[in-house]
mmCIF file of C-alpha atoms in Angstrom:
data_model
loop_
_atom_site.group_PDB
_atom_site.id
_atom_site.type_symbol
_atom_site.label_atom_id
_atom_site.label_comp_id
_atom_site.label_asym_id
_atom_site.label_seq_id
_atom_site.Cartn_x
_atom_site.Cartn_y
_atom_site.Cartn_z
ATOM 1 C CA MET Y 1 71.988 167.277 58.352
ATOM 2 C CA ARG Y 2 69.154 169.491 57.189
ATOM 3 C CA GLY Y 3 66.590 171.526 59.078
ATOM 4 C CA ILE Y 4 65.814 171.522 62.791
ATOM 5 C CA SER Y 5 64.401 168.623 64.767
ATOM 6 C CA HIS Y 6 61.121 168.950 66.659
ATOM 7 C CA MET Y 7 62.568 166.768 69.418
ATOM 8 C CA PRO Y 8 65.413 168.079 71.598
ATOM 9 C CA SER Y 9 67.944 165.901 73.382
ATOM 10 C CA TYR Y 10 68.176 168.309 76.302
ATOM 11 C CA VAL Y 11 66.691 171.550 77.638
ATOM 12 C CA VAL Y 12 68.597 174.459 79.184
ATOM 13 C CA MET Y 13 66.897 176.154 82.145
ATOM 14 C CA GLN Y 14 67.779 179.562 83.608
ATOM 15 C CA PRO Y 15 66.780 179.461 87.298
ATOM 16 C CA THR Y 16 68.107 182.986 87.835
ATOM 17 C CA THR Y 17 69.939 185.634 85.861
ATOM 18 C CA LEU Y 18 72.063 186.500 88.918
ATOM 19 C CA CYS Y 19 75.722 185.583 89.193
ATOM 20 C CA ASN Y 20 77.895 186.268 92.216
ATOM 21 C CA LEU Y 21 80.931 186.677 89.939
ATOM 22 C CA ASP Y 22 81.459 189.309 87.263
ATOM 23 C CA CYS Y 23 83.799 187.584 84.809
ATOM 24 C CA ARG Y 24 85.195 190.015 82.277
ATOM 25 C CA TYR Y 25 84.437 187.770 79.295
ATOM 26 C CA CYS Y 26 80.886 186.886 80.395
ATOM 27 C CA TYR Y 27 78.145 187.358 77.782
ATOM 28 C CA LEU Y 28 75.173 187.603 80.183
ATOM 29 C CA PRO Y 29 73.325 190.947 80.244
ATOM 30 C CA PHE Y 30 71.519 190.726 83.619
ATOM 31 C CA ARG Y 31 74.017 188.917 85.817
ATOM 32 C CA ALA Y 32 73.802 191.626 88.499
ATOM 33 C CA GLU Y 33 70.016 191.130 88.837
ATOM 34 C CA ASP Y 34 68.195 188.289 90.594
ATOM 35 C CA ARG Y 35 65.447 187.546 88.096
ATOM 36 C CA ARG Y 36 64.249 184.154 89.340
ATOM 37 C CA MET Y 37 62.314 181.527 87.470
ATOM 38 C CA PRO Y 38 58.845 180.859 88.955
ATOM 39 C CA VAL Y 39 58.046 177.225 89.762
ATOM 40 C CA GLU Y 40 55.157 177.447 87.294
ATOM 41 C CA VAL Y 41 57.694 177.710 84.468
ATOM 42 C CA ALA Y 42 59.445 174.516 85.564
ATOM 43 C CA GLN Y 43 56.108 172.746 85.873
ATOM 44 C CA ALA Y 44 55.178 173.735 82.336
ATOM 45 C CA VAL Y 45 58.507 172.501 80.948
ATOM 46 C CA ALA Y 46 58.360 169.248 82.936
ATOM 47 C CA ALA Y 47 55.023 168.334 81.362
ATOM 48 C CA ASP Y 48 56.821 167.651 78.075
ATOM 49 C CA VAL Y 49 60.271 166.744 79.389
ATOM 50 C CA ASN Y 50 58.939 163.921 81.553
ATOM 51 C CA ARG Y 51 57.254 162.401 78.511
ATOM 52 C CA TRP Y 52 60.442 162.683 76.441
ATOM 53 C CA ALA Y 53 62.582 161.227 79.247
ATOM 54 C CA ALA Y 54 60.300 158.170 79.414
ATOM 55 C CA LEU Y 55 61.291 157.421 75.792
ATOM 56 C CA GLY Y 56 65.059 157.575 76.351
ATOM 57 C CA ARG Y 57 67.914 159.496 77.903
ATOM 58 C CA PHE Y 58 67.067 163.174 78.424
ATOM 59 C CA SER Y 59 68.850 165.961 80.312
ATOM 60 C CA VAL Y 60 67.936 169.274 81.884
ATOM 61 C CA VAL Y 61 70.902 171.646 82.158
ATOM 62 C CA TRP Y 62 70.605 174.353 84.821
ATOM 63 C CA HIS Y 63 72.589 177.319 83.568
ATOM 64 C CA GLY Y 64 72.399 180.926 84.762
ATOM 65 C CA GLY Y 65 73.606 183.345 85.742
ATOM 66 C CA GLU Y 66 74.893 181.158 88.516
ATOM 67 C CA PRO Y 67 72.232 178.472 89.130
ATOM 68 C CA MET Y 68 73.235 178.071 92.764
ATOM 69 C CA ALA Y 69 72.558 181.770 93.359
ATOM 70 C CA ALA Y 70 68.878 180.795 93.278
ATOM 71 C CA GLY Y 71 69.425 178.944 96.572
ATOM 72 C CA ARG Y 72 68.950 175.271 97.412
ATOM 73 C CA GLU Y 73 65.304 175.605 98.364
ATOM 74 C CA HIS Y 74 64.264 177.353 95.179
ATOM 75 C CA LEU Y 75 66.439 175.252 92.876
ATOM 76 C CA GLY Y 76 65.017 172.141 94.540
ATOM 77 C CA ALA Y 77 61.497 173.418 93.985
ATOM 78 C CA LEU Y 78 62.284 174.006 90.294
ATOM 79 C CA MET Y 79 63.635 170.457 89.946
ATOM 80 C CA ALA Y 80 60.739 168.829 91.803
ATOM 81 C CA PRO Y 81 58.272 168.650 88.860
ATOM 82 C CA PHE Y 82 60.710 166.564 86.788
ATOM 83 C CA SER Y 83 60.463 162.779 86.910
ATOM 84 C CA ALA Y 84 63.179 160.432 88.115
ATOM 85 C CA ASP Y 85 63.958 159.603 84.466
ATOM 86 C CA VAL Y 86 65.362 163.100 83.875
ATOM 87 C CA GLU Y 87 69.106 163.683 84.261
ATOM 88 C CA HIS Y 88 70.009 166.993 85.879
ATOM 89 C CA HIS Y 89 73.210 168.903 85.141
ATOM 90 C CA VAL Y 90 74.421 172.124 86.779
ATOM 91 C CA GLN Y 91 76.963 174.496 85.218
ATOM 92 C CA THR Y 92 78.473 176.426 88.125
ATOM 93 C CA ASN Y 93 81.400 178.620 89.102
ATOM 94 C CA ALA Y 94 81.655 176.455 92.270
ATOM 95 C CA THR Y 95 82.167 179.421 94.604
ATOM 96 C CA LEU Y 96 79.003 178.638 96.586
ATOM 97 C CA ILE Y 97 79.545 174.891 96.913
ATOM 98 C CA ASP Y 98 79.744 173.625 100.482
ATOM 99 C CA ASP Y 99 78.828 170.398 102.289
ATOM 100 C CA ARG Y 100 75.095 171.124 102.119
ATOM 101 C CA TRP Y 101 75.232 171.746 98.400
ATOM 102 C CA CYS Y 102 77.156 168.504 97.963
ATOM 103 C CA ASP Y 103 74.383 166.671 99.824
ATOM 104 C CA PHE Y 104 71.885 168.367 97.497
ATOM 105 C CA PHE Y 105 73.794 167.170 94.418
ATOM 106 C CA ALA Y 106 74.197 163.637 95.766
ATOM 107 C CA GLU Y 107 70.556 163.217 96.777
ATOM 108 C CA ARG Y 108 69.359 164.237 93.314
ATOM 109 C CA GLN Y 109 72.223 162.588 91.391
ATOM 110 C CA ILE Y 110 73.039 165.921 89.768
ATOM 111 C CA ARG Y 111 75.999 166.035 87.405
ATOM 112 C CA VAL Y 112 78.202 169.072 88.157
ATOM 113 C CA SER Y 113 80.354 170.992 85.678
ATOM 114 C CA VAL Y 114 82.674 173.672 87.061
ATOM 115 C CA SER Y 115 83.803 176.764 85.165
ATOM 116 C CA VAL Y 116 87.492 177.324 85.897
ATOM 117 C CA ASP Y 117 90.253 178.468 83.556
ATOM 118 C CA GLY Y 118 93.280 176.670 84.972
ATOM 119 C CA PRO Y 119 95.847 177.733 87.582
ATOM 120 C CA PRO Y 120 95.585 181.120 89.363
ATOM 121 C CA GLU Y 121 97.445 183.118 86.724
ATOM 122 C CA ARG Y 122 94.968 182.004 84.046
ATOM 123 C CA ASN Y 123 91.901 183.032 86.059
ATOM 124 C CA GLY Y 124 92.463 186.774 86.043
ATOM 125 C CA ASP Y 125 89.134 187.424 84.298
ATOM 126 C CA ARG Y 126 87.138 185.472 86.890
ATOM 127 C CA VAL Y 127 86.470 188.151 89.509
ATOM 128 C CA ASP Y 128 83.590 189.386 91.652
ATOM 129 C CA ARG Y 129 82.044 192.855 91.387
ATOM 130 C CA ALA Y 130 84.689 194.293 93.672
ATOM 131 C CA GLY Y 131 87.407 192.974 91.362
ATOM 132 C CA ARG Y 132 88.507 190.269 93.819
ATOM 133 C CA ALA Y 133 89.782 186.985 92.446
ATOM 134 C CA GLY Y 134 87.232 184.204 92.363
ATOM 135 C CA TYR Y 135 89.882 181.479 92.227
ATOM 136 C CA PRO Y 136 90.219 180.753 95.980
ATOM 137 C CA LYS Y 137 86.471 180.223 96.353
ATOM 138 C CA ILE Y 138 86.322 178.152 93.166
ATOM 139 C CA MET Y 139 88.999 175.820 94.519
ATOM 140 C CA LYS Y 140 87.265 175.629 97.897
ATOM 141 C CA GLY Y 141 84.086 174.506 96.147
ATOM 142 C CA ILE Y 142 85.973 171.919 94.097
ATOM 143 C CA SER Y 143 87.580 170.619 97.288
ATOM 144 C CA ALA Y 144 84.107 170.091 98.731
ATOM 145 C CA LEU Y 145 83.056 168.079 95.667
ATOM 146 C CA LYS Y 146 86.149 165.897 95.980
ATOM 147 C CA ARG Y 147 85.692 165.471 99.725
ATOM 148 C CA HIS Y 148 82.203 164.103 99.071
ATOM 149 C CA GLY Y 149 83.397 161.868 96.250
ATOM 150 C CA LEU Y 150 81.301 163.664 93.648
ATOM 151 C CA PRO Y 151 82.602 163.452 90.072
ATOM 152 C CA PHE Y 152 82.689 166.705 88.135
ATOM 153 C CA ALA Y 153 83.497 168.058 84.701
ATOM 154 C CA ALA Y 154 85.387 171.277 84.007
ATOM 155 C CA LEU Y 155 84.832 174.016 81.455
ATOM 156 C CA CYS Y 156 87.814 176.232 80.643
ATOM 157 C CA VAL Y 157 87.837 179.519 78.712
ATOM 158 C CA VAL Y 158 91.131 180.138 76.918
ATOM 159 C CA THR Y 159 91.885 183.788 76.204
ATOM 160 C CA ASP Y 160 95.397 183.386 74.788
ATOM 161 C CA PRO Y 161 95.530 180.276 72.591
ATOM 162 C CA LYS Y 162 99.059 179.645 71.388
ATOM 163 C CA ALA Y 163 101.934 177.194 71.654
ATOM 164 C CA GLY Y 164 103.257 176.740 75.168
ATOM 165 C CA GLN Y 165 99.861 177.190 76.832
ATOM 166 C CA ALA Y 166 98.180 173.812 76.408
ATOM 167 C CA ALA Y 167 100.465 171.316 78.171
ATOM 168 C CA GLY Y 168 100.455 173.072 81.533
ATOM 169 C CA LEU Y 169 96.723 173.619 81.252
ATOM 170 C CA TYR Y 170 96.071 169.939 80.630
ATOM 171 C CA HIS Y 171 98.239 168.802 83.541
ATOM 172 C CA PHE Y 172 96.439 171.262 85.830
ATOM 173 C CA PHE Y 173 93.072 169.694 85.056
ATOM 174 C CA VAL Y 174 94.401 166.162 85.437
ATOM 175 C CA ASP Y 175 95.664 167.105 88.909
ATOM 176 C CA LEU Y 176 92.399 168.910 89.633
ATOM 177 C CA GLY Y 177 90.540 165.623 89.387
ATOM 178 C CA CYS Y 178 87.840 166.384 86.825
ATOM 179 C CA ASP Y 179 86.803 163.517 84.571
ATOM 180 C CA VAL Y 180 85.807 165.583 81.516
ATOM 181 C CA LEU Y 181 87.327 168.822 80.227
ATOM 182 C CA GLY Y 182 85.783 171.184 77.715
ATOM 183 C CA ILE Y 183 87.824 173.984 76.145
ATOM 184 C CA ASN Y 184 86.208 177.207 74.915
ATOM 185 C CA ILE Y 185 88.327 179.731 73.057
ATOM 186 C CA GLU Y 186 86.965 183.118 74.172
ATOM 187 C CA GLU Y 187 83.984 184.184 72.075
ATOM 188 C CA LYS Y 188 82.766 187.646 71.158
ATOM 189 C CA GLU Y 189 79.102 187.467 72.077
ATOM 190 C CA GLY Y 190 76.472 189.037 74.269
ATOM 191 C CA VAL Y 191 77.840 191.920 76.315
ATOM 192 C CA ASN Y 192 81.393 190.691 75.795
ATOM 193 C CA ASP Y 193 82.754 192.729 72.880
ATOM 194 C CA ARG Y 194 86.422 191.916 73.430
ATOM 195 C CA GLU Y 195 88.280 190.987 70.279
ATOM 196 C CA ASN Y 196 88.594 187.241 69.644
ATOM 197 C CA SER Y 197 90.669 187.313 66.479
ATOM 198 C CA TYR Y 198 93.885 185.327 66.865
ATOM 199 C CA ARG Y 199 96.596 184.222 64.432
ATOM 200 C CA SER Y 200 95.435 180.922 62.986
ATOM 201 C CA ALA Y 201 98.962 179.505 63.308
ATOM 202 C CA ASP Y 202 98.904 180.221 67.053
ATOM 203 C CA VAL Y 203 95.503 178.625 67.587
ATOM 204 C CA ARG Y 204 96.458 175.569 65.525
ATOM 205 C CA ALA Y 205 99.628 175.225 67.598
ATOM 206 C CA PHE Y 206 97.558 175.361 70.793
ATOM 207 C CA TRP Y 207 95.249 172.571 69.634
ATOM 208 C CA GLN Y 208 98.180 170.531 68.325
ATOM 209 C CA GLU Y 209 99.980 170.789 71.665
ATOM 210 C CA LEU Y 210 96.817 169.890 73.574
ATOM 211 C CA THR Y 211 96.296 166.831 71.375
ATOM 212 C CA GLU Y 212 99.895 165.744 71.854
ATOM 213 C CA VAL Y 213 99.916 166.017 75.635
ATOM 214 C CA TRP Y 214 96.547 164.266 75.924
ATOM 215 C CA ARG Y 215 97.582 161.426 73.600
ATOM 216 C CA LYS Y 216 100.637 160.802 75.763
ATOM 217 C CA ALA Y 217 98.523 160.544 78.921
ATOM 218 C CA PRO Y 218 94.767 160.350 78.202
ATOM 219 C CA GLN Y 219 93.785 160.450 81.865
ATOM 220 C CA ILE Y 220 90.616 162.513 81.413
ATOM 221 C CA HIS Y 221 88.109 162.914 78.615
ATOM 222 C CA LEU Y 222 88.930 165.903 76.427
ATOM 223 C CA ARG Y 223 85.707 166.963 74.723
ATOM 224 C CA GLU Y 224 86.967 168.790 71.652
ATOM 225 C CA ILE Y 225 89.884 166.462 70.888
ATOM 226 C CA GLU Y 226 87.850 163.273 71.225
ATOM 227 C CA TRP Y 227 85.098 164.630 68.993
ATOM 228 C CA THR Y 228 87.669 165.615 66.370
ATOM 229 C CA LEU Y 229 89.292 162.187 66.443
ATOM 230 C CA ARG Y 230 85.889 160.539 65.994
ATOM 231 C CA TYR Y 231 85.345 162.707 62.939
ATOM 232 C CA VAL Y 232 88.743 161.915 61.482
ATOM 233 C CA GLN Y 233 88.161 158.182 62.008
ATOM 234 C CA ALA Y 234 84.739 158.451 60.380
ATOM 235 C CA VAL Y 235 86.310 160.132 57.346
ATOM 236 C CA LEU Y 236 88.933 157.391 57.100
ATOM 237 C CA ASP Y 237 86.164 154.787 57.303
ATOM 238 C CA GLY Y 238 84.070 156.580 54.690
ATOM 239 C CA GLN Y 239 81.294 157.145 57.248
ATOM 240 C CA GLU Y 240 81.568 160.879 57.926
ATOM 241 C CA GLY Y 241 78.001 161.329 56.710
ATOM 242 C CA GLU Y 242 76.790 159.254 59.651
ATOM 243 C CA LEU Y 243 78.485 161.288 62.364
ATOM 244 C CA LEU Y 244 76.348 164.429 62.510
ATOM 245 C CA PRO Y 245 72.634 164.126 63.346
ATOM 246 C CA ARG Y 246 70.146 164.217 60.476
ATOM 247 C CA GLN Y 247 68.709 167.465 61.847
ATOM 248 C CA LEU Y 248 69.964 170.203 64.146
ATOM 249 C CA ASP Y 249 69.052 169.829 67.807
ATOM 250 C CA PRO Y 250 66.789 172.796 68.695
ATOM 251 C CA ILE Y 251 68.510 173.131 72.114
ATOM 252 C CA PRO Y 252 65.612 175.038 73.685
ATOM 253 C CA THR Y 253 66.677 177.448 76.402
ATOM 254 C CA VAL Y 254 63.916 178.382 78.816
ATOM 255 C CA GLY Y 255 64.614 181.814 80.263
ATOM 256 C CA HIS Y 256 63.774 182.837 83.808
ATOM 257 C CA ASP Y 257 60.418 184.188 82.636
ATOM 258 C CA GLY Y 258 59.463 181.131 80.571
ATOM 259 C CA SER Y 259 60.506 182.528 77.192
ATOM 260 C CA VAL Y 260 61.934 179.906 74.836
ATOM 261 C CA LEU Y 261 64.990 180.556 72.669
ATOM 262 C CA LEU Y 262 66.198 177.994 70.183
ATOM 263 C CA LEU Y 263 69.743 176.976 69.233
ATOM 264 C CA SER Y 264 71.685 179.486 71.358
ATOM 265 C CA PRO Y 265 71.371 180.075 75.127
ATOM 266 C CA GLU Y 266 73.591 183.120 74.604
ATOM 267 C CA LEU Y 267 70.692 185.021 73.008
ATOM 268 C CA ALA Y 268 68.623 184.996 76.209
ATOM 269 C CA GLY Y 269 67.912 188.486 77.500
ATOM 270 C CA PHE Y 270 68.800 190.299 74.277
ATOM 271 C CA THR Y 271 66.709 192.220 71.780
ATOM 272 C CA ALA Y 272 67.619 193.703 68.413
ATOM 273 C CA PRO Y 273 65.856 195.719 65.701
ATOM 274 C CA GLY Y 274 64.247 193.386 63.219
ATOM 275 C CA TYR Y 275 64.571 190.392 65.532
ATOM 276 C CA GLY Y 276 62.776 191.414 68.724
ATOM 277 C CA ASP Y 277 63.665 189.277 71.736
ATOM 278 C CA PHE Y 278 64.603 186.206 69.627
ATOM 279 C CA SER Y 279 62.074 184.046 71.483
ATOM 280 C CA SER Y 280 59.792 181.481 69.881
ATOM 281 C CA GLY Y 281 57.108 181.858 72.543
ATOM 282 C CA ASN Y 282 56.633 181.243 76.251
ATOM 283 C CA VAL Y 283 55.897 177.971 78.067
ATOM 284 C CA LEU Y 284 53.397 179.780 80.289
ATOM 285 C CA HIS Y 285 51.295 180.406 77.180
ATOM 286 C CA ALA Y 286 51.932 177.289 75.082
ATOM 287 C CA PRO Y 287 53.492 173.852 75.711
ATOM 288 C CA LEU Y 288 57.183 173.550 74.905
ATOM 289 C CA SER Y 289 56.448 170.733 72.454
ATOM 290 C CA ARG Y 290 54.104 173.001 70.512
ATOM 291 C CA LEU Y 291 56.697 175.777 70.369
ATOM 292 C CA LEU Y 292 59.087 173.288 68.753
ATOM 293 C CA THR Y 293 56.734 172.078 66.020
ATOM 294 C CA ASP Y 294 57.575 174.932 63.642
ATOM 295 C CA PRO Y 295 61.049 176.260 64.514
ATOM 296 C CA LEU Y 296 61.377 177.974 61.137
ATOM 297 C CA GLY Y 297 58.314 180.032 62.016
ATOM 298 C CA THR Y 298 60.671 182.193 64.077
ATOM 299 C CA PRO Y 299 62.184 184.475 61.394
ATOM 300 C CA TRP Y 300 65.731 184.609 62.714
ATOM 301 C CA VAL Y 301 65.828 180.805 62.901
ATOM 302 C CA ALA Y 302 64.890 180.580 59.231
ATOM 303 C CA GLU Y 303 67.613 183.105 58.465
ATOM 304 C CA PHE Y 304 70.120 181.006 60.401
ATOM 305 C CA VAL Y 305 69.201 177.888 58.420
ATOM 306 C CA GLN Y 306 69.899 179.867 55.234
ATOM 307 C CA GLY Y 307 73.364 180.563 56.622
ATOM 308 C CA VAL Y 308 73.855 176.876 57.395
ATOM 309 C CA GLU Y 309 73.013 176.017 53.798
ATOM 310 C CA ALA Y 310 75.476 178.681 52.607
ATOM 311 C CA CYS Y 311 78.161 177.009 54.728
ATOM 312 C CA ARG Y 312 77.247 173.633 53.288
ATOM 313 C CA SER Y 313 77.690 174.892 49.740
ATOM 314 C CA ARG Y 314 81.060 176.595 50.181
ATOM 315 C CA CYS Y 315 82.924 175.450 53.299
ATOM 316 C CA PRO Y 316 85.130 172.328 53.195
ATOM 317 C CA TYR Y 317 84.833 172.028 56.985
ATOM 318 C CA PHE Y 318 81.039 171.785 57.003
ATOM 319 C CA GLY Y 319 81.006 168.047 57.695
ATOM 320 C CA PHE Y 320 83.038 168.683 60.837
ATOM 321 C CA CYS Y 321 81.114 171.568 62.375
ATOM 322 C CA GLY Y 322 77.669 171.382 60.756
ATOM 323 C CA GLY Y 323 77.366 175.084 60.103
ATOM 324 C CA GLY Y 324 78.442 176.870 63.271
ATOM 325 C CA HIS Y 325 76.434 178.502 66.048
ATOM 326 C CA ALA Y 326 73.693 181.082 65.743
ATOM 327 C CA ALA Y 327 74.860 183.412 68.527
ATOM 328 C CA ASN Y 328 78.379 183.650 67.098
ATOM 329 C CA ARG Y 329 76.977 184.658 63.718
ATOM 330 C CA PHE Y 330 74.731 187.315 65.207
ATOM 331 C CA PHE Y 331 77.197 188.874 67.626
ATOM 332 C CA GLU Y 332 80.027 188.861 65.076
ATOM 333 C CA HIS Y 333 78.080 189.730 61.895
ATOM 334 C CA GLY Y 334 74.852 191.313 63.172
ATOM 335 C CA ARG Y 335 72.906 188.710 61.150
ATOM 336 C CA PHE Y 336 72.293 184.969 61.169
ATOM 337 C CA ASP Y 337 72.825 184.136 57.501
ATOM 338 C CA GLY Y 338 76.530 184.961 57.419
ATOM 339 C CA THR Y 339 79.052 182.177 57.166
ATOM 340 C CA GLU Y 340 82.539 181.990 58.672
ATOM 341 C CA THR Y 341 83.105 183.574 62.088
ATOM 342 C CA GLU Y 342 86.095 183.972 64.369
ATOM 343 C CA HIS Y 343 84.545 181.230 66.471
ATOM 344 C CA CYS Y 344 84.591 178.964 63.405
ATOM 345 C CA ARG Y 345 88.224 179.753 62.796
ATOM 346 C CA ASN Y 346 89.298 179.305 66.421
ATOM 347 C CA SER Y 347 87.220 176.384 67.630
ATOM 348 C CA LYS Y 348 86.412 174.434 64.473
ATOM 349 C CA ILE Y 349 88.867 175.015 61.622
ATOM 350 C CA SER Y 350 92.000 175.489 63.734
ATOM 351 C CA LEU Y 351 90.902 172.672 66.035
ATOM 352 C CA LEU Y 352 90.663 170.186 63.174
ATOM 353 C CA GLU Y 353 93.868 171.414 61.575
ATOM 354 C CA GLY Y 354 95.713 171.298 64.890
ATOM 355 C CA VAL Y 355 94.679 167.695 65.491
ATOM 356 C CA LEU Y 356 95.745 166.819 61.933
ATOM 357 C CA ASP Y 357 99.066 168.613 62.466
ATOM 358 C CA HIS Y 358 99.655 166.324 65.443
ATOM 359 C CA ALA Y 359 98.741 163.272 63.377
ATOM 360 C CA ARG Y 360 101.182 164.280 60.657
ATOM 361 C CA ARG Y 361 103.993 164.619 63.162
ATOM 362 C CA ALA Y 362 103.183 161.473 65.159
#
C-alpha cells in the first residue's frame, strides 16, 4: 500500500455542522451552529459520484454535526441530485428519529448507523447543552427504527477500556437489535482534549474479553474483531500483502461550504499555522474528481504520507493498520509525519494483541 488513490470508495458529506447533543468527547468545533450545506454543493459532488457509482458500488455517508438536524426537507434536497446507484448512509444520534424519519429512510433505502455507548450508565457523556441525558431519546429513536423494521448499525465510544467492561457491552448491543457494531476507544482529537492514554494491559484485556464473548455467540457483526481475524487468517495463509488496498482511500469529506478535506473528516472546520484550513479545494470552484488528481499537492497530505512510510519502515504492526490516521497524528503530535499515537496503541496494537491473547487461550 503506497500513495493515495485518485478514486474514492465513498464520500462523506456534512449537511450541517449543528448537533442537538453536546457530547463531552465530541471533536466537532461548530456543533452549536447551524451552518447548512447549500444544494449547489451536493449537485457539484453528485456530478462525479453518479459517474463513479455507475462503475460499481459507491456510498455517500451523511455525517454532521447531526445530519437529521438539517431537517427532512433539506436533507432530501441534498440527496436528490444523486442517482439511484448511490448508496446513502446516515450516522445519527437517533434522538430525532420518529415515524416520519423512518418513512424517509425507507423510501430512500438509507442505511442508518446509531451512535450509542451501551446501557444508561455508559452514556454519561452523551448529553444535550443543558446537561440532560440523551439516552432516553436515543432509545426512543431506536425503538422507532425497530418498529418500522429498519435494520441499523451501532457505533459505540468506549471511555474506560479494561477487563470486565466488554461482555456486558456486547450483550447490550445484541439485545438492542443492531446488526453491526463498531467500537471506538475514545480519541483525543478536534476540540476534545481529554486524555486517552490507558494501560496497554487493560486495553488488551478489553479486546480479549470482547473477542471471547463474541466468539461464543457471534450474533452480530463486530467490525474490529472480524477485521482482525481476517488479518490473522491472511497472515497464516501467507496472503497478508493482499489484504490492504494498494493505495490509501482518499476518503474525501465535503464540508458544509463545499470545502474538501482528504483522509480525515475530523479535520473539517479546523485551521492551524503552517497548514491553513487543511482543505484541498472546494467543489464549487473545481470538480471533486479534479481535486483528487493530485492529493500530494496538499502539503499536509504529503507530510502524512511521509509519516506512513516511517511507520512502514519501523513498525511491526504496519501490515495490520496501514499507517494510522491523519487526524490522530495531528491532534496528538501537532504534525502529520509522526508515527505511533495513543490511537494506534489503543485501537490497533492492543486490538491485535487482545485478539491473539484470546487465540492463545482458546
